[in-house]
GROMACS .gro file of C-alpha atoms in nm:
model
  325
    1MET     CA    1   3.487   1.165  -3.510
    2PRO     CA    2   3.257   1.331  -3.764
    3GLN     CA    3   2.916   1.443  -3.645
    4GLU     CA    4   2.614   1.237  -3.743
    5PRO     CA    5   2.433   1.418  -4.022
    6SER     CA    6   2.072   1.534  -4.002
    7ARG     CA    7   1.805   1.331  -4.181
    8PRO     CA    8   1.829   1.418  -4.553
    9ALA     CA    9   1.535   1.494  -4.781
   10ASN     CA   10   1.595   1.177  -4.984
   11GLY     CA   11   1.584   0.953  -4.678
   12GLY     CA   12   1.868   0.704  -4.659
   13ALA     CA   13   1.983   0.449  -4.406
   14ASP     CA   14   2.072   0.541  -4.051
   15THR     CA   15   2.431   0.604  -3.954
   16VAL     CA   16   2.600   0.325  -3.758
   17GLU     CA   17   2.910   0.366  -3.541
   18LEU     CA   18   3.153   0.082  -3.602
   19LEU     CA   19   3.446  -0.057  -3.406
   20VAL     CA   20   3.741  -0.196  -3.603
   21ARG     CA   21   3.802  -0.549  -3.475
   22ARG     CA   22   4.082  -0.653  -3.711
   23VAL     CA   23   4.292  -0.524  -3.995
   24ASP     CA   24   4.416  -0.816  -4.207
   25ARG     CA   25   4.661  -0.804  -4.499
   26VAL     CA   26   4.498  -0.995  -4.786
   27GLY     CA   27   4.712  -0.880  -5.081
   28ASP     CA   28   5.018  -0.669  -5.157
   29ASP     CA   29   4.818  -0.345  -5.143
   30THR     CA   30   4.491  -0.468  -4.995
   31ILE     CA   31   4.365  -0.488  -4.638
   32ALA     CA   32   4.046  -0.640  -4.500
   33LEU     CA   33   3.870  -0.448  -4.224
   34VAL     CA   34   3.653  -0.653  -3.989
   35LEU     CA   35   3.399  -0.421  -3.827
   36ALA     CA   36   3.145  -0.461  -3.545
   37ASP     CA   37   2.874  -0.236  -3.406
   38ALA     CA   38   3.043  -0.015  -3.146
   39ALA     CA   39   2.748  -0.064  -2.908
   40GLY     CA   40   2.749  -0.443  -2.943
   41ARG     CA   41   2.423  -0.463  -3.137
   42GLU     CA   42   2.353  -0.673  -3.443
   43LEU     CA   43   2.451  -0.499  -3.763
   44PRO     CA   44   2.190  -0.427  -4.033
   45ALA     CA   45   2.113  -0.720  -4.261
   46TRP     CA   46   2.254  -0.726  -4.614
   47LYS     CA   47   2.267  -0.945  -4.923
   48PRO     CA   48   2.548  -1.022  -5.169
   49GLY     CA   49   2.631  -0.721  -5.385
   50ALA     CA   50   2.564  -0.465  -5.111
   51HIS     CA   51   2.797  -0.182  -5.016
   52ILE     CA   52   2.820   0.069  -4.733
   53ASP     CA   53   2.933   0.431  -4.715
   54LEU     CA   54   3.218   0.496  -4.476
   55VAL     CA   55   3.196   0.855  -4.345
   56LEU     CA   56   3.564   0.931  -4.279
   57ASN     CA   57   3.525   1.303  -4.208
   58GLU     CA   58   3.298   1.593  -4.295
   59THR     CA   59   3.406   1.593  -4.660
   60LEU     CA   60   3.529   1.237  -4.717
   61THR     CA   61   3.276   0.959  -4.770
   62ARG     CA   62   3.361   0.648  -4.971
   63GLN     CA   63   3.179   0.331  -5.074
   64TYR     CA   64   3.308  -0.021  -5.012
   65SER     CA   65   3.150  -0.356  -5.096
   66LEU     CA   66   3.066  -0.594  -4.813
   67CYS     CA   67   3.263  -0.915  -4.866
   68GLY     CA   68   3.199  -1.117  -4.552
   69ASP     CA   69   2.920  -1.355  -4.457
   70PRO     CA   70   2.565  -1.209  -4.478
   71ASP     CA   71   2.450  -1.459  -4.216
   72ASP     CA   72   2.695  -1.317  -3.960
   73ARG     CA   73   2.521  -1.010  -3.815
   74SER     CA   74   2.801  -0.957  -3.562
   75ALA     CA   75   3.056  -0.830  -3.815
   76TRP     CA   76   3.103  -0.670  -4.154
   77ARG     CA   77   3.412  -0.717  -4.369
   78LEU     CA   78   3.547  -0.478  -4.632
   79GLY     CA   79   3.836  -0.518  -4.875
   80ILE     CA   80   4.030  -0.193  -4.920
   81LEU     CA   81   4.284  -0.148  -5.200
   82ARG     CA   82   4.539   0.129  -5.157
   83GLU     CA   83   4.472   0.338  -5.465
   84PRO     CA   84   4.771   0.551  -5.572
   85LYS     CA   85   4.536   0.795  -5.747
   86SER     CA   86   4.263   0.789  -5.482
   87ARG     CA   87   4.092   1.097  -5.343
   88GLY     CA   88   4.201   1.009  -4.991
   89GLY     CA   89   3.971   0.730  -4.874
   90SER     CA   90   4.198   0.430  -4.922
   91GLU     CA   91   4.500   0.620  -4.791
   92TYR     CA   92   4.306   0.717  -4.478
   93LEU     CA   93   4.198   0.360  -4.411
   94HIS     CA   94   4.541   0.208  -4.477
   95ASP     CA   95   4.739   0.461  -4.274
   96ARG     CA   96   4.512   0.579  -3.993
   97VAL     CA   97   4.281   0.289  -3.904
   98GLU     CA   98   4.381   0.012  -3.664
   99PRO     CA   99   4.206  -0.231  -3.426
  100GLY     CA  100   4.002  -0.023  -3.182
  101SER     CA  101   3.944   0.264  -3.427
  102ARG     CA  102   3.590   0.385  -3.473
  103LEU     CA  103   3.420   0.468  -3.802
  104LEU     CA  104   3.079   0.590  -3.910
  105ALA     CA  105   2.890   0.403  -4.182
  106ARG     CA  106   2.565   0.440  -4.374
  107GLY     CA  107   2.384   0.158  -4.543
  108PRO     CA  108   2.387  -0.109  -4.662
  109ARG     CA  109   2.261  -0.034  -5.014
  110ASN     CA  110   2.247  -0.275  -5.303
  111HIS     CA  111   2.243  -0.196  -5.676
  112PHE     CA  112   2.426  -0.518  -5.768
  113GLU     CA  113   2.182  -0.778  -5.642
  114LEU     CA  114   2.233  -1.147  -5.705
  115ARG     CA  115   1.941  -1.272  -5.915
  116ASP     CA  116   1.819  -1.630  -5.933
  117SER     CA  117   1.976  -1.833  -6.212
  118GLU     CA  118   2.059  -2.195  -6.289
  119ARG     CA  119   2.413  -2.095  -6.387
  120TYR     CA  120   2.647  -1.809  -6.302
  121GLU     CA  121   2.961  -1.683  -6.474
  122PHE     CA  122   3.156  -1.447  -6.244
  123VAL     CA  123   3.426  -1.213  -6.377
  124ALA     CA  124   3.638  -1.010  -6.135
  125GLY     CA  125   3.935  -0.784  -6.180
  126GLY     CA  126   4.149  -0.667  -5.888
  127ILE     CA  127   3.949  -0.531  -5.595
  128GLY     CA  128   3.635  -0.607  -5.796
  129ILE     CA  129   3.649  -0.948  -5.629
  130THR     CA  130   3.495  -0.803  -5.312
  131PRO     CA  131   3.125  -0.803  -5.408
  132ILE     CA  132   3.173  -1.135  -5.589
  133LEU     CA  133   3.294  -1.325  -5.280
  134PRO     CA  134   2.959  -1.338  -5.095
  135MET     CA  135   2.783  -1.411  -5.423
  136ILE     CA  136   2.998  -1.719  -5.470
  137ARG     CA  137   2.937  -1.825  -5.110
  138GLN     CA  138   2.560  -1.807  -5.161
  139VAL     CA  139   2.557  -1.970  -5.503
  140ALA     CA  140   2.781  -2.254  -5.384
  141ALA     CA  141   2.545  -2.314  -5.092
  142THR     CA  142   2.244  -2.345  -5.323
  143GLY     CA  143   2.411  -2.596  -5.553
  144ALA     CA  144   2.379  -2.385  -5.869
  145GLU     CA  145   2.643  -2.418  -6.140
  146TRP     CA  146   2.906  -2.144  -6.141
  147ARG     CA  147   3.260  -2.046  -6.238
  148LEU     CA  148   3.485  -1.748  -6.161
  149LEU     CA  149   3.743  -1.584  -6.386
  150TYR     CA  150   3.963  -1.368  -6.162
  151GLY     CA  151   4.236  -1.142  -6.293
  152GLY     CA  152   4.491  -0.906  -6.143
  153ARG     CA  153   4.828  -0.753  -6.218
  154ARG     CA  154   5.020  -1.027  -6.037
  155ARG     CA  155   4.929  -1.317  -5.812
  156THR     CA  156   5.053  -1.155  -5.490
  157SER     CA  157   4.835  -0.850  -5.555
  158MET     CA  158   4.515  -1.053  -5.587
  159ALA     CA  159   4.315  -1.046  -5.264
  160PHE     CA  160   4.143  -1.340  -5.092
  161LEU     CA  161   4.312  -1.611  -5.299
  162ASP     CA  162   4.331  -1.839  -4.994
  163GLU     CA  163   3.951  -1.837  -4.960
  164LEU     CA  164   3.896  -1.895  -5.330
  165GLU     CA  165   4.131  -2.195  -5.336
  166THR     CA  166   3.872  -2.392  -5.138
  167TYR     CA  167   3.645  -2.395  -5.444
  168GLY     CA  168   3.892  -2.587  -5.658
  169ASP     CA  169   3.883  -2.571  -6.036
  170ARG     CA  170   3.565  -2.363  -6.045
  171VAL     CA  171   3.798  -2.065  -5.987
  172LEU     CA  172   4.032  -1.964  -6.269
  173VAL     CA  173   4.305  -1.735  -6.130
  174ARG     CA  174   4.469  -1.548  -6.416
  175PRO     CA  175   4.725  -1.283  -6.312
  176GLN     CA  176   4.825  -1.063  -6.603
  177ASP     CA  177   5.200  -1.110  -6.564
  178GLU     CA  178   5.152  -1.485  -6.616
  179PHE     CA  179   4.859  -1.507  -6.861
  180GLY     CA  180   4.813  -1.165  -7.021
  181LEU     CA  181   4.470  -1.007  -7.046
  182LEU     CA  182   4.170  -1.215  -6.944
  183ASP     CA  183   4.030  -1.434  -7.220
  184LEU     CA  184   3.668  -1.327  -7.179
  185THR     CA  185   3.559  -1.464  -7.515
  186GLY     CA  186   3.696  -1.808  -7.436
  187PHE     CA  187   3.560  -1.806  -7.083
  188LEU     CA  188   3.205  -1.722  -7.191
  189ALA     CA  189   3.206  -1.920  -7.517
  190ASP     CA  190   3.034  -2.225  -7.370
  191ALA     CA  191   2.811  -2.046  -7.119
  192PRO     CA  192   2.457  -2.176  -7.174
  193ALA     CA  193   2.183  -1.937  -7.281
  194GLY     CA  194   2.023  -1.774  -6.980
  195SER     CA  195   2.342  -1.778  -6.771
  196ALA     CA  196   2.383  -1.481  -6.537
  197VAL     CA  197   2.715  -1.300  -6.585
  198TYR     CA  198   2.833  -1.085  -6.293
  199CYS     CA  199   3.130  -0.858  -6.356
  200CYS     CA  200   3.310  -0.610  -6.133
  201GLY     CA  201   3.649  -0.448  -6.178
  202PRO     CA  202   3.828  -0.175  -6.373
  203GLU     CA  203   3.638   0.001  -6.651
  204PRO     CA  204   3.834  -0.165  -6.938
  205LEU     CA  205   3.737  -0.507  -6.803
  206ILE     CA  206   3.371  -0.413  -6.769
  207ALA     CA  207   3.365  -0.260  -7.118
  208ALA     CA  208   3.527  -0.572  -7.265
  209THR     CA  209   3.276  -0.796  -7.087
  210GLU     CA  210   2.989  -0.585  -7.219
  211THR     CA  211   3.126  -0.623  -7.571
  212VAL     CA  212   3.152  -1.001  -7.543
  213CYS     CA  213   2.804  -1.031  -7.392
  214ALA     CA  214   2.656  -0.803  -7.659
  215ALA     CA  215   2.745  -1.076  -7.908
  216ARG     CA  216   2.572  -1.328  -7.683
  217PRO     CA  217   2.236  -1.159  -7.604
  218ALA     CA  218   2.106  -1.475  -7.437
  219LEU     CA  219   2.349  -1.409  -7.149
  220ARG     CA  220   2.220  -1.184  -6.869
  221LEU     CA  221   2.494  -0.938  -6.776
  222HIS     CA  222   2.511  -0.750  -6.444
  223VAL     CA  223   2.796  -0.510  -6.370
  224GLU     CA  224   2.914  -0.281  -6.093
  225ARG     CA  225   3.138   0.011  -6.180
  226PHE     CA  226   3.391   0.203  -5.972
  227THR     CA  227   3.422   0.489  -6.224
  228PRO     CA  228   3.159   0.692  -6.411
  229VAL     CA  229   3.052   0.603  -6.763
  230ALA     CA  230   3.107   0.841  -7.053
  231LEU     CA  231   2.825   1.085  -7.132
  232PRO     CA  232   2.581   0.975  -7.403
  233ASP     CA  233   2.624   1.131  -7.747
  234ASP     CA  234   2.293   1.317  -7.715
  235ALA     CA  235   2.364   1.452  -7.367
  236SER     CA  236   2.227   1.802  -7.317
  237ASP     CA  237   2.326   2.077  -7.076
  238THR     CA  238   2.030   2.315  -7.092
  239GLU     CA  239   1.854   2.485  -6.802
  240PHE     CA  240   1.547   2.322  -6.648
  241GLU     CA  241   1.332   2.342  -6.335
  242VAL     CA  242   1.301   2.097  -6.050
  243GLU     CA  243   0.995   2.106  -5.829
  244CYS     CA  244   1.072   1.957  -5.488
  245ALA     CA  245   0.734   1.810  -5.395
  246GLU     CA  246   0.800   1.745  -5.027
  247SER     CA  247   0.976   2.076  -4.958
  248GLY     CA  248   0.743   2.293  -5.170
  249LEU     CA  249   1.034   2.463  -5.349
  250THR     CA  250   1.103   2.501  -5.718
  251VAL     CA  251   1.465   2.554  -5.821
  252SER     CA  252   1.631   2.630  -6.153
  253VAL     CA  253   1.916   2.405  -6.262
  254PRO     CA  254   2.140   2.604  -6.501
  255PRO     CA  255   2.397   2.455  -6.737
  256GLY     CA  256   2.704   2.330  -6.555
  257THR     CA  257   2.517   2.284  -6.227
  258SER     CA  258   2.386   1.951  -6.101
  259ILE     CA  259   2.044   1.899  -5.949
  260LEU     CA  260   2.223   1.807  -5.628
  261GLN     CA  261   2.407   2.140  -5.620
  262ALA     CA  262   2.094   2.339  -5.704
  263VAL     CA  263   1.871   2.190  -5.435
  264ARG     CA  264   2.144   2.217  -5.172
  265GLU     CA  265   2.191   2.584  -5.255
  266ALA     CA  266   1.816   2.621  -5.202
  267GLY     CA  267   1.856   2.483  -4.849
  268ILE     CA  268   1.745   2.122  -4.905
  269GLU     CA  269   1.986   1.872  -4.751
  270VAL     CA  270   2.025   1.562  -4.966
  271LEU     CA  271   2.224   1.250  -4.886
  272SER     CA  272   2.504   1.200  -5.138
  273SER     CA  273   2.854   1.063  -5.156
  274CYS     CA  274   3.049   1.002  -5.478
  275SER     CA  275   2.906   1.290  -5.689
  276GLU     CA  276   2.993   1.077  -5.995
  277GLY     CA  277   2.682   0.862  -6.036
  278THR     CA  278   2.853   0.541  -5.923
  279CYS     CA  279   2.736   0.479  -5.566
  280GLY     CA  280   2.357   0.526  -5.570
  281THR     CA  281   2.351   0.727  -5.247
  282CYS     CA  282   2.167   1.026  -5.395
  283GLU     CA  283   1.898   0.817  -5.568
  284THR     CA  284   1.575   1.016  -5.567
  285ASP     CA  285   1.222   0.922  -5.675
  286VAL     CA  286   1.089   1.093  -5.989
  287LEU     CA  287   0.723   1.195  -5.962
  288GLU     CA  288   0.689   1.374  -6.298
  289GLY     CA  289   0.910   1.440  -6.599
  290THR     CA  290   1.168   1.240  -6.791
  291PRO     CA  291   1.521   1.204  -6.651
  292GLU     CA  292   1.829   1.204  -6.869
  293HIS     CA  293   2.022   0.929  -6.693
  294ARG     CA  294   2.399   0.969  -6.670
  295ASP     CA  295   2.471   0.733  -6.381
  296SER     CA  296   2.652   0.400  -6.368
  297VAL     CA  297   2.403   0.236  -6.130
  298LEU     CA  298   2.060   0.186  -6.284
  299THR     CA  299   1.987  -0.105  -6.517
  300PRO     CA  300   1.852  -0.040  -6.869
  301GLU     CA  301   1.509  -0.145  -6.744
  302GLU     CA  302   1.523   0.096  -6.451
  303ARG     CA  303   1.635   0.379  -6.679
  304LYS     CA  304   1.345   0.313  -6.914
  305ALA     CA  305   1.097   0.312  -6.624
  306GLY     CA  306   1.225   0.653  -6.511
  307GLU     CA  307   1.100   0.608  -6.155
  308SER     CA  308   1.421   0.728  -5.991
  309MET     CA  309   1.745   0.906  -6.080
  310MET     CA  310   2.088   0.992  -5.945
  311ILE     CA  311   2.068   1.368  -5.900
  312CYS     CA  312   2.444   1.418  -5.870
  313VAL     CA  313   2.492   1.365  -6.245
  314SER     CA  314   2.162   1.305  -6.425
  315ARG     CA  315   1.955   1.584  -6.580
  316CYS     CA  316   1.616   1.639  -6.745
  317ARG     CA  317   1.495   1.554  -7.095
  318GLY     CA  318   1.267   1.854  -7.113
  319ARG     CA  319   1.199   2.162  -6.908
  320ARG     CA  320   1.074   2.029  -6.574
  321LEU     CA  321   1.107   1.750  -6.323
  322VAL     CA  322   0.909   1.685  -6.006
  323LEU     CA  323   1.118   1.502  -5.747
  324ASP     CA  324   1.035   1.354  -5.408
  325LEU     CA  325   1.252   1.598  -5.215
   0.00000   0.00000   0.00000
């Protein structure tokens, strides 16, 4: 088992030791892990859209969306797709984890929160269904209007179809080998103004959904990405300084070096995971200065406020930042 890390400068949730209760096959290349607290305690509370970090070894930490029932504090459930081009996380979990295995986890964290709305339009592609499942469960319980458009390469590869069948014709299952690419324009054409659109899946699906919703500004789009976004056209790579207010250190961040790298080299331990700006683990409060956001986590409103940043990828618009590190 990996050793529990020391408390990082940017805080973060405590590490929990988990016991694998079950490993269920839920799609051709997808398993569901059902996890309990190894000591028999209640697990931390969470809300739809949350994810946890699984600490698989000293160098391998990966994020997975919680897709079980938030009201059940005795167990967490994760959907894990075997990714042929993965960096080792999905392979590890598919090949080395079985009932009785123990894992370390951090979290939950939530940058994909379910907001109140009278109507929801859910769009999921492949394993992107995982954060959507508990959202649907909650929305269905409240009586709000909703629909789901769910795509995948083929029907047998699409996870959790048996659960979704219980919702009847609110769920549109559209495997690509039967229907082609998802008809996002048609699906959202009659969505009333003010509808909340939640999308998770591969980058081409998210980009296409953003394009459709850009033509319908009255729709409120929320997305969660698995891969980093492209750098903005005006992205800079100049040197700047970071003052670490809590630690009392000031470090230079040269071109080609991230803030995360620079502060770690200065001896400040910071909690991080993906190093791509997609997970939110390294989020750090900004006390002074203007961040140049390059993450895939913060909303446009949060970017404009500039109150926090993902220091694994984002930089400074100027010469100096003061961070709560």
